[in-house]
JSON list of N, CA and C in Angstrom, two decimals:
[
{"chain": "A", "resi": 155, "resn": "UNK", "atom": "N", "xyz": [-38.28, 18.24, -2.88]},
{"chain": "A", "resi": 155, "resn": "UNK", "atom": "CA", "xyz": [-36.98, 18.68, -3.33]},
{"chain": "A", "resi": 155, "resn": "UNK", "atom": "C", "xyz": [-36.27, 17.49, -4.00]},
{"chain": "A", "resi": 156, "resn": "UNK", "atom": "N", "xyz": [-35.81, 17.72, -5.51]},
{"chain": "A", "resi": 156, "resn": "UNK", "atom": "CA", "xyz": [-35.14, 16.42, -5.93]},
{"chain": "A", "resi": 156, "resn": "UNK", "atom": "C", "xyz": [-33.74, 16.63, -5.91]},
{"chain": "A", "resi": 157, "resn": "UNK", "atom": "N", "xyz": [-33.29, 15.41, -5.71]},
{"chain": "A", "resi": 157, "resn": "UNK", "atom": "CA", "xyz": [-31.80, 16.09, -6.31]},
{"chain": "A", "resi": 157, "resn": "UNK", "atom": "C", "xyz": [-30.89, 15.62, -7.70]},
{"chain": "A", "resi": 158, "resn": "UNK", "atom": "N", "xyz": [-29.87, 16.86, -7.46]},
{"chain": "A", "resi": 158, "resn": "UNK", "atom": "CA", "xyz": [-29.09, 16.73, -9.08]},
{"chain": "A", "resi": 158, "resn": "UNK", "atom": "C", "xyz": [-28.52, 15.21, -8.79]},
{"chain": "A", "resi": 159, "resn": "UNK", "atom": "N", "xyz": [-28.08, 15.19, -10.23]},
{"chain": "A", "resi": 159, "resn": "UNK", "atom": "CA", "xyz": [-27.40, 14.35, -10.69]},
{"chain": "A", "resi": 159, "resn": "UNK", "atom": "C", "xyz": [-25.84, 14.38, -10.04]},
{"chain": "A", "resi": 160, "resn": "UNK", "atom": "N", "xyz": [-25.42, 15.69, -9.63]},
{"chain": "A", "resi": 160, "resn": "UNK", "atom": "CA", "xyz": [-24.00, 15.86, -9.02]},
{"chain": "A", "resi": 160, "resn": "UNK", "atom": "C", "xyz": [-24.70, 15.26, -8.07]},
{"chain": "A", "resi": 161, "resn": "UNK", "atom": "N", "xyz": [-25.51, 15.98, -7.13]},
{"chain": "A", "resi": 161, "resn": "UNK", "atom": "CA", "xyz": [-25.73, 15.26, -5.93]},
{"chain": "A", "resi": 161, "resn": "UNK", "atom": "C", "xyz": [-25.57, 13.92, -5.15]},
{"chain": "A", "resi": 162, "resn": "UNK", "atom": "N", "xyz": [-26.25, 13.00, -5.95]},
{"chain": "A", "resi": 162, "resn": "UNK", "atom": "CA", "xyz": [-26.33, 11.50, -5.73]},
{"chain": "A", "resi": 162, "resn": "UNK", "atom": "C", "xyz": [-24.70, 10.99, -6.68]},
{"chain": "A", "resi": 163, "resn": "UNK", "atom": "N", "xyz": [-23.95, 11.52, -7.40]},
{"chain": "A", "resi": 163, "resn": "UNK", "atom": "CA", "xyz": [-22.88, 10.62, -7.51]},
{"chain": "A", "resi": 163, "resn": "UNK", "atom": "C", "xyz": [-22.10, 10.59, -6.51]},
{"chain": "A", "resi": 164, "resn": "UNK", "atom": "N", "xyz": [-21.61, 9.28, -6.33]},
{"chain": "A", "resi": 164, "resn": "UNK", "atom": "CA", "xyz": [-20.71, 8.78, -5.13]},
{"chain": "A", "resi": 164, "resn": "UNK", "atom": "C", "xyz": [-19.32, 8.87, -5.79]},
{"chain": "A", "resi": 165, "resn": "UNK", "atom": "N", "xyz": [-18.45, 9.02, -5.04]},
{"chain": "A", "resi": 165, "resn": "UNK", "atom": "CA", "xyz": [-16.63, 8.70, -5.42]},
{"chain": "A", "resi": 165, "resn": "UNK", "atom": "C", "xyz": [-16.23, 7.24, -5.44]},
{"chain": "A", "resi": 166, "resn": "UNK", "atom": "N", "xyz": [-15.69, 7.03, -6.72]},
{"chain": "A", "resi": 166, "resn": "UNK", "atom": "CA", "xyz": [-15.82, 5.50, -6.83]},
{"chain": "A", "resi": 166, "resn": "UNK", "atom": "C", "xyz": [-14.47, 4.74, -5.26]},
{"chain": "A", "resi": 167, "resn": "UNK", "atom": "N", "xyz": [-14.01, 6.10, -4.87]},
{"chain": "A", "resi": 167, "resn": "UNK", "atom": "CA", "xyz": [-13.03, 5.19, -3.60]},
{"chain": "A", "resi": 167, "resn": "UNK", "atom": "C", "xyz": [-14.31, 5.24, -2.62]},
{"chain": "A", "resi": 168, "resn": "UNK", "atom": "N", "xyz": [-15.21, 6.31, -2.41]},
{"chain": "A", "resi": 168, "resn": "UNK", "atom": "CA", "xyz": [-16.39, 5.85, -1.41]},
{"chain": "A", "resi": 168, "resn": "UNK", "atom": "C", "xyz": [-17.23, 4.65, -1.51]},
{"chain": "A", "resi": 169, "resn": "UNK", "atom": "N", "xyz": [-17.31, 4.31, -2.67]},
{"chain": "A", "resi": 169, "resn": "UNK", "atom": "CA", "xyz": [-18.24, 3.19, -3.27]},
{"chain": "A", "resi": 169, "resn": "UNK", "atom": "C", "xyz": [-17.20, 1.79, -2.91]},
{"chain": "A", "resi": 170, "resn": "UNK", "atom": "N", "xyz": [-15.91, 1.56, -3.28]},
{"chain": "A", "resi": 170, "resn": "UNK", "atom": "CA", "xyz": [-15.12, 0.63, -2.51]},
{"chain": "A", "resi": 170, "resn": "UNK", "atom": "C", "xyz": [-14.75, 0.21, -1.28]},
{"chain": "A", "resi": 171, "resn": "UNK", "atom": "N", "xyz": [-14.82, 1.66, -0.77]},
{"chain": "A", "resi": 171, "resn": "UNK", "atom": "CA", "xyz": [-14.42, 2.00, 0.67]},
{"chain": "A", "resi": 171, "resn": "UNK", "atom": "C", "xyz": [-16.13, 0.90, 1.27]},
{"chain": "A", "resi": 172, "resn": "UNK", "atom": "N", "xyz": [-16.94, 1.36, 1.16]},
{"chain": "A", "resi": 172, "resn": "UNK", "atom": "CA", "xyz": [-18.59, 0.52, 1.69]},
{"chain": "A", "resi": 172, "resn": "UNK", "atom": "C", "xyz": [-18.37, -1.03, 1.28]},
{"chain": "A", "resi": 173, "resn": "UNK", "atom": "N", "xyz": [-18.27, -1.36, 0.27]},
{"chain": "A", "resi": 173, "resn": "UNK", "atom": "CA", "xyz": [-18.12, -2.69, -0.27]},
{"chain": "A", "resi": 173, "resn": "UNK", "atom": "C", "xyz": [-16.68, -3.29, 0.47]},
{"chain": "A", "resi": 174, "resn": "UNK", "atom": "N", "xyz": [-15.93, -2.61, 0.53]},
{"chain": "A", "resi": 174, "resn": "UNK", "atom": "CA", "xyz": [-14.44, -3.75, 1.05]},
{"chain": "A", "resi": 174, "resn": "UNK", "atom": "C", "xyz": [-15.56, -3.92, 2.73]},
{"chain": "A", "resi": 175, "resn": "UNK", "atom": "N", "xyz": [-16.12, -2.55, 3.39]},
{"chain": "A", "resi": 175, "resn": "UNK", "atom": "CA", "xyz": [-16.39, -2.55, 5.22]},
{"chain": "A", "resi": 175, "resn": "UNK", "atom": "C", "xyz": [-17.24, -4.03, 4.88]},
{"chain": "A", "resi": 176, "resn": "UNK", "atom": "N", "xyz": [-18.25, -3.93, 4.34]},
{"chain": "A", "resi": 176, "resn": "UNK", "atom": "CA", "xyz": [-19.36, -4.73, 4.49]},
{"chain": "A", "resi": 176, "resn": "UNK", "atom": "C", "xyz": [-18.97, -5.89, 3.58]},
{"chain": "A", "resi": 177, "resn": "UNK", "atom": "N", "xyz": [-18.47, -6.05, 2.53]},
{"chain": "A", "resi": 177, "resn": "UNK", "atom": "CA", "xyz": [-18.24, -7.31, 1.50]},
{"chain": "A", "resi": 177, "resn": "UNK", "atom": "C", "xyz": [-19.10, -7.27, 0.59]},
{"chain": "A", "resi": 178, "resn": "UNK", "atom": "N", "xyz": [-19.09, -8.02, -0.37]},
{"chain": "A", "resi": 178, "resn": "UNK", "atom": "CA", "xyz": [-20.46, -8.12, -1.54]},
{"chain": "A", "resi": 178, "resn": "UNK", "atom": "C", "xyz": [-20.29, -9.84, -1.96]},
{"chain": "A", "resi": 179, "resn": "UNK", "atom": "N", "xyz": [-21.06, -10.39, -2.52]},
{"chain": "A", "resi": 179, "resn": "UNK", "atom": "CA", "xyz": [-20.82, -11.99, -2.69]},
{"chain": "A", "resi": 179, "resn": "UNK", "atom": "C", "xyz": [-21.37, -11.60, -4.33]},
{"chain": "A", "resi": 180, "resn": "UNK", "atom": "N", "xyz": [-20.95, -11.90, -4.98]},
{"chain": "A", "resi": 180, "resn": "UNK", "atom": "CA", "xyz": [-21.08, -12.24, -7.06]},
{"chain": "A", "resi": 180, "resn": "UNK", "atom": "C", "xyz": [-21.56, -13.48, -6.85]},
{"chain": "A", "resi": 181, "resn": "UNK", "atom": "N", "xyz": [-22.45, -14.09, -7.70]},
{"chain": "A", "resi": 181, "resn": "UNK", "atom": "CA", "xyz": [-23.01, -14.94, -8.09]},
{"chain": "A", "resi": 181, "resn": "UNK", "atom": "C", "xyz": [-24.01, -15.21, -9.60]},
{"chain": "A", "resi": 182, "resn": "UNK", "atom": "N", "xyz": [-23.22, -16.12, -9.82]},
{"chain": "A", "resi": 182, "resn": "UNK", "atom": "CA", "xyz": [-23.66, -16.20, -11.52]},
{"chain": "A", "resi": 182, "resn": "UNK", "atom": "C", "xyz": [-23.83, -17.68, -12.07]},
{"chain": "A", "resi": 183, "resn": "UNK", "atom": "N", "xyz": [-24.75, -18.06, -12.76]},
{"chain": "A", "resi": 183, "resn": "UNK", "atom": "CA", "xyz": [-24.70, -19.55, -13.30]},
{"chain": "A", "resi": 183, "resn": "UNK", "atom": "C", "xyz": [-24.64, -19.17, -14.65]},
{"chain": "A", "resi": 184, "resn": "UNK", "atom": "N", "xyz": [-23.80, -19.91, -15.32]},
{"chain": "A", "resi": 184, "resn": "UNK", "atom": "CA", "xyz": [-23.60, -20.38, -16.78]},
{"chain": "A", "resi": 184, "resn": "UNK", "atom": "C", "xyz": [-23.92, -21.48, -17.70]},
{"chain": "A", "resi": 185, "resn": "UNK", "atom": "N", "xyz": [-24.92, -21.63, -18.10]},
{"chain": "A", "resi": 185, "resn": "UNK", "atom": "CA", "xyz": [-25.32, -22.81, -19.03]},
{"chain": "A", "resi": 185, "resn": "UNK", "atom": "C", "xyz": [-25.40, -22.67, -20.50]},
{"chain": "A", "resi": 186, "resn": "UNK", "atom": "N", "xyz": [-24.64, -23.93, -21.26]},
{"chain": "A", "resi": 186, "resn": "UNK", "atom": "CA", "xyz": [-24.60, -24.33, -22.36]},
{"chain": "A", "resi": 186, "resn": "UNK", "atom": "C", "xyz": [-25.32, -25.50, -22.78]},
{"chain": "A", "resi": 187, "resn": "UNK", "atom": "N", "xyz": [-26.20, -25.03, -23.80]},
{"chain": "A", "resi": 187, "resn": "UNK", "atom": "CA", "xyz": [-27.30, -26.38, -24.48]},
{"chain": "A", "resi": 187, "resn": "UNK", "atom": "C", "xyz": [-26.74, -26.35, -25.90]},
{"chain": "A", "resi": 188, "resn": "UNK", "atom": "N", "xyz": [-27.31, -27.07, -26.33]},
{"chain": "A", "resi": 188, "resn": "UNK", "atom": "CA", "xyz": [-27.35, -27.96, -27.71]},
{"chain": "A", "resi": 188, "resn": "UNK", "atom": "C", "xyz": [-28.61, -28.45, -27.64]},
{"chain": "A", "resi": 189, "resn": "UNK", "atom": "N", "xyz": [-29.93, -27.94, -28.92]},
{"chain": "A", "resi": 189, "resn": "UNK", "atom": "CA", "xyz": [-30.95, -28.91, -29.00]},
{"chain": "A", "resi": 189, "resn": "UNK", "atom": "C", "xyz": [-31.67, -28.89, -27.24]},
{"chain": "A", "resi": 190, "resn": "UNK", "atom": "N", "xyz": [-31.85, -27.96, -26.85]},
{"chain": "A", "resi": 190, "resn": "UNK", "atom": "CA", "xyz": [-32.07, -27.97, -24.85]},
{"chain": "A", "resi": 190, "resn": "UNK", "atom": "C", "xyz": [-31.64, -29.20, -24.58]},
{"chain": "A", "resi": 191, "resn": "UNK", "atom": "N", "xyz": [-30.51, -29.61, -24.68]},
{"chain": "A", "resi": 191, "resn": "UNK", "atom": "CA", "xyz": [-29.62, -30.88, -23.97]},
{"chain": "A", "resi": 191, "resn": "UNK", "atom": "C", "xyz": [-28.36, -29.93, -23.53]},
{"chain": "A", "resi": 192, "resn": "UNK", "atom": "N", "xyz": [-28.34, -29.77, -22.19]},
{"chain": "A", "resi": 192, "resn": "UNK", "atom": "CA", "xyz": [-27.70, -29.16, -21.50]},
{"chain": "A", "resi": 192, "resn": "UNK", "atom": "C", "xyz": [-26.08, -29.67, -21.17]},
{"chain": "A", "resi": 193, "resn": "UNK", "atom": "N", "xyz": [-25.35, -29.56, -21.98]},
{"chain": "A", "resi": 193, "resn": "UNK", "atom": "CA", "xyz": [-23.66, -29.42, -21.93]},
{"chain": "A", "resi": 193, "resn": "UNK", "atom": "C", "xyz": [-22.94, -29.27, -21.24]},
{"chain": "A", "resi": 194, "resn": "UNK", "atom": "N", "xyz": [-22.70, -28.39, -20.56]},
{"chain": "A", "resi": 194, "resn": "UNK", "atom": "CA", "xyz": [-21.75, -27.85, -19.73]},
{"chain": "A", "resi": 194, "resn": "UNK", "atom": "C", "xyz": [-22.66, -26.73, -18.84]},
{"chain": "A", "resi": 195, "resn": "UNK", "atom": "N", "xyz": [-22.44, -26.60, -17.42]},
{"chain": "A", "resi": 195, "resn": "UNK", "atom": "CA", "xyz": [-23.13, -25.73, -16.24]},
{"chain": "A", "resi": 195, "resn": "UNK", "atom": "C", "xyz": [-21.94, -25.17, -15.66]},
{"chain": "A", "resi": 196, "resn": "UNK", "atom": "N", "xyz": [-21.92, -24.17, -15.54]},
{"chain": "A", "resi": 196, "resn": "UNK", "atom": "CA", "xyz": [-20.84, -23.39, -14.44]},
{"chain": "A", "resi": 196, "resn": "UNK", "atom": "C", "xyz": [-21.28, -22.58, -13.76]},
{"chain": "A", "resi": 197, "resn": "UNK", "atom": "N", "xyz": [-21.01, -23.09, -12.41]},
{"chain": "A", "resi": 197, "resn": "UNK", "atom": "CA", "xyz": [-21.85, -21.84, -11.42]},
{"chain": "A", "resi": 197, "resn": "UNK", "atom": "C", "xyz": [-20.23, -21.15, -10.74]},
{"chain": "A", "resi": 198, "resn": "UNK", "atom": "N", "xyz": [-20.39, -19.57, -10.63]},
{"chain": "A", "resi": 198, "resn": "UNK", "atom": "CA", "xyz": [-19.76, -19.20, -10.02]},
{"chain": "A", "resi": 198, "resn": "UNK", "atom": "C", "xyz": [-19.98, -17.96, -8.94]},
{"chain": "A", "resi": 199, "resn": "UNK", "atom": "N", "xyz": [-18.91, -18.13, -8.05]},
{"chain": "A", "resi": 199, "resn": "UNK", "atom": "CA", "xyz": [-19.24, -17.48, -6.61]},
{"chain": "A", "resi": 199, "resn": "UNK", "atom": "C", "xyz": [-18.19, -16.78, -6.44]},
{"chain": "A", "resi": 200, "resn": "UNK", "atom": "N", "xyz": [-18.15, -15.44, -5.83]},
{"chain": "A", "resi": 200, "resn": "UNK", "atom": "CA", "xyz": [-16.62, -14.58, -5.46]},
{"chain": "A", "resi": 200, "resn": "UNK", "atom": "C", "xyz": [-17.27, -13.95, -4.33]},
{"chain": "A", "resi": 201, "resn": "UNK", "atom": "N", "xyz": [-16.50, -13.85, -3.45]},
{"chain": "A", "resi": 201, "resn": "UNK", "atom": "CA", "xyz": [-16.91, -13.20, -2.07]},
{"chain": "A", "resi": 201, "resn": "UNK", "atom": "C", "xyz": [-15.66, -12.35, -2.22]},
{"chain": "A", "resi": 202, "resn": "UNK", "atom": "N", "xyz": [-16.12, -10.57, -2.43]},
{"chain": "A", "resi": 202, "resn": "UNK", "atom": "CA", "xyz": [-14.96, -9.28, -2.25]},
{"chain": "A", "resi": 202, "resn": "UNK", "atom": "C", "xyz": [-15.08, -9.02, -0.98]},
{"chain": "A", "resi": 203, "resn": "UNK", "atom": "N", "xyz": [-14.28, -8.88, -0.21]},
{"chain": "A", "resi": 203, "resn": "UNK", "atom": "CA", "xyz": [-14.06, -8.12, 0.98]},
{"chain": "A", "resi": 203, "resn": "UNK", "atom": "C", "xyz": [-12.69, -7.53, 1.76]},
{"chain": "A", "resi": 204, "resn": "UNK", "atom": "N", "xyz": [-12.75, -7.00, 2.21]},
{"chain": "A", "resi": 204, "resn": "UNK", "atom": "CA", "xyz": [-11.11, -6.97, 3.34]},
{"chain": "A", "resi": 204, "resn": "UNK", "atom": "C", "xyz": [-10.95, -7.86, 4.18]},
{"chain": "A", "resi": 205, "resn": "UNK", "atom": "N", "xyz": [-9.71, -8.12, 4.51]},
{"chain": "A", "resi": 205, "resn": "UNK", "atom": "CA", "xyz": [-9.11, -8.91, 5.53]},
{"chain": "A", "resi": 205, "resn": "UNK", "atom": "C", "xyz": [-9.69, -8.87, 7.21]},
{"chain": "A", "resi": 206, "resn": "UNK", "atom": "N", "xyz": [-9.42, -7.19, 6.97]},
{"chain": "A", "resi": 206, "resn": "UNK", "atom": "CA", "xyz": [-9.76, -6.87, 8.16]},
{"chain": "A", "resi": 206, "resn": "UNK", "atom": "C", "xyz": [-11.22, -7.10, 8.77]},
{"chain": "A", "resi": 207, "resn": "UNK", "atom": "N", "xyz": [-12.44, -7.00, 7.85]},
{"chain": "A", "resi": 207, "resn": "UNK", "atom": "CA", "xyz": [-13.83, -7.53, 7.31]},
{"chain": "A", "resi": 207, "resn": "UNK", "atom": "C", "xyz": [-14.43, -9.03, 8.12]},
{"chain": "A", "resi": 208, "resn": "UNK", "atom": "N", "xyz": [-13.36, -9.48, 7.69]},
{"chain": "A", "resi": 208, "resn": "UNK", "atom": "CA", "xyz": [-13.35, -10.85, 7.08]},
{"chain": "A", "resi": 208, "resn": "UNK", "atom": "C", "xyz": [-12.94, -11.47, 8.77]},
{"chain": "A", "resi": 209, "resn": "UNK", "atom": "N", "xyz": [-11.81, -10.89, 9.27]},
{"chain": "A", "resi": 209, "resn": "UNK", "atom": "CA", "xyz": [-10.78, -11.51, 10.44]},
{"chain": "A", "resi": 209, "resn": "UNK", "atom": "C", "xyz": [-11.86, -11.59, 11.29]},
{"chain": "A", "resi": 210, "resn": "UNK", "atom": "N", "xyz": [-12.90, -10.96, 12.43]},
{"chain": "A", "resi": 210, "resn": "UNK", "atom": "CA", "xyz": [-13.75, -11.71, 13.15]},
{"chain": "A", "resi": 210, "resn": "UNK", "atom": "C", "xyz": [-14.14, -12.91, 13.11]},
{"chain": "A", "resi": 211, "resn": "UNK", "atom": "N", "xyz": [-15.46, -13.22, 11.55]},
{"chain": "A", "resi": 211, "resn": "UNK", "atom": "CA", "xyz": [-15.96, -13.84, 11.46]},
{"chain": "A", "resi": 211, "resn": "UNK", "atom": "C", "xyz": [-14.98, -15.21, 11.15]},
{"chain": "A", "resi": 212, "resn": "UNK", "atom": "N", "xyz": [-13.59, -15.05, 10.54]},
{"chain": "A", "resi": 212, "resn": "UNK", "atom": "CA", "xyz": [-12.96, -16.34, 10.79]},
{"chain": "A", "resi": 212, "resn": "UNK", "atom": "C", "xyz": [-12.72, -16.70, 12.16]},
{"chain": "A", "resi": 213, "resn": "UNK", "atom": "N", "xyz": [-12.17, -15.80, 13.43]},
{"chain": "A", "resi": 213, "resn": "UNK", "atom": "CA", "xyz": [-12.01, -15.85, 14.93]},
{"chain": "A", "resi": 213, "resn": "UNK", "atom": "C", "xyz": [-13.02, -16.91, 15.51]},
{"chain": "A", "resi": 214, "resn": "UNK", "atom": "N", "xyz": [-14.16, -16.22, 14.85]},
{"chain": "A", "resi": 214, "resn": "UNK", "atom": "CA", "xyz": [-15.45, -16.60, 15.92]},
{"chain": "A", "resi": 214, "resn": "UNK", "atom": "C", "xyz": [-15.79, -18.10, 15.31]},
{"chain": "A", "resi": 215, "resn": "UNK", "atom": "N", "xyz": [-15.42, -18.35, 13.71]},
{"chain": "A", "resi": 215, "resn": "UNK", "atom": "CA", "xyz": [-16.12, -19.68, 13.16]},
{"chain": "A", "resi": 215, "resn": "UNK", "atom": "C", "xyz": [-14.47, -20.96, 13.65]},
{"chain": "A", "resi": 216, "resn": "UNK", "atom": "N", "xyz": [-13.50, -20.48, 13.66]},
{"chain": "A", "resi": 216, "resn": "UNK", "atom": "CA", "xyz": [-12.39, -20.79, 14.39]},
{"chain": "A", "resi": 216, "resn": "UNK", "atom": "C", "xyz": [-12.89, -21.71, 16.01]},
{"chain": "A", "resi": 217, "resn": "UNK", "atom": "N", "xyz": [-12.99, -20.67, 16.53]},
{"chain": "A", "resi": 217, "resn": "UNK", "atom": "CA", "xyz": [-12.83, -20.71, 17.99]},
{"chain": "A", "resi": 217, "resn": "UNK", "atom": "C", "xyz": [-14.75, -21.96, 18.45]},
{"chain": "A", "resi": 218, "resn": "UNK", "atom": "N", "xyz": [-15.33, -21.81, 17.40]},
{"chain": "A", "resi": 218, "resn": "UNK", "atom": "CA", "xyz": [-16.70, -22.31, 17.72]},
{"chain": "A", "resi": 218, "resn": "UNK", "atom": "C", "xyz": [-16.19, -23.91, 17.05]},
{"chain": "A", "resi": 219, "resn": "UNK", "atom": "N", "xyz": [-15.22, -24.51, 16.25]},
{"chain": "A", "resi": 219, "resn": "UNK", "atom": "CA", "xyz": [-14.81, -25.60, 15.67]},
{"chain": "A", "resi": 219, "resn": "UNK", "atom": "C", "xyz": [-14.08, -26.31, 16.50]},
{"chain": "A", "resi": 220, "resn": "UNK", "atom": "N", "xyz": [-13.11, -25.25, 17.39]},
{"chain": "A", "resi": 220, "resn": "UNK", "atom": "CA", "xyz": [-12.13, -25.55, 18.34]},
{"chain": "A", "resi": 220, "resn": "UNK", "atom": "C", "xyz": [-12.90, -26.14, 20.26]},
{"chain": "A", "resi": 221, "resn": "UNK", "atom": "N", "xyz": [-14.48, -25.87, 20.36]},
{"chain": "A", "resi": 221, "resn": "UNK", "atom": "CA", "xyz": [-15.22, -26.13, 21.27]},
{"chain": "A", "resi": 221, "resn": "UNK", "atom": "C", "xyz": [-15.98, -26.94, 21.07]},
{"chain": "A", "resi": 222, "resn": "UNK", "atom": "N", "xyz": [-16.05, -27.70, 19.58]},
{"chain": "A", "resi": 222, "resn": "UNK", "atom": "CA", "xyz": [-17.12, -28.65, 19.69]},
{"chain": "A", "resi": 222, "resn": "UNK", "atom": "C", "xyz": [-16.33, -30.20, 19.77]},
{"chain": "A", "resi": 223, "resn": "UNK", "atom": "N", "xyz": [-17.03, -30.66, 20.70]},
{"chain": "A", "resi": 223, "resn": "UNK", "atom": "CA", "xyz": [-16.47, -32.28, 21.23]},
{"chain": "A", "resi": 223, "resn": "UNK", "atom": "C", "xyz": [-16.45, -33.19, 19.79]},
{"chain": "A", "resi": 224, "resn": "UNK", "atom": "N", "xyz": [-15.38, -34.03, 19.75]},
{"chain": "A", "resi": 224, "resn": "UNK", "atom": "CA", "xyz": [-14.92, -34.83, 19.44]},
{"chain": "A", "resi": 224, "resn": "UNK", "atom": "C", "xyz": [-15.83, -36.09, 18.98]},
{"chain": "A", "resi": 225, "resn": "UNK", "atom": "N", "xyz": [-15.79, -36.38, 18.02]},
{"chain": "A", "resi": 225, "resn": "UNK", "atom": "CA", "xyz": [-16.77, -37.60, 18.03]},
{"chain": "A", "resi": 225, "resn": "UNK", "atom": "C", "xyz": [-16.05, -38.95, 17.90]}
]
């Protein structure tokens, strides 16, 4: 049984709604040559997510900084 094309489209607030729960990370490098003599490199990174997403894993990386001894 295949399915339609209605079938498998998602609602683009369902498709945000998954990406804000879970997050997504972008990642892209940019390079400029001349003659392959390499100019300018730009790497870039965006981490999308919610707050709410997000608020554990700061708690827990928080609270694990706040237990490690002193050097």
């Amino acid at each position: 049984m295949t399915r339609t094309d209605s079938e498998r489209r998602i609602a683009l607030v369902d498709l945000l709604d998954r990406v804000l729960a879970g997050g997504v990370v972008i990642t892209g490098d940019i390079k400029l040559s001349i003659a392959d003599v390499d100019m300018v490199q730009i790497s870039l990174r965006a981490l999308i997510s919610s707050v709410s997403a997000l608020t554990p894993l700061a708690s827990a990386s928080r609270s694990a900084l706040e237990q490690r001894p002193d050097d």
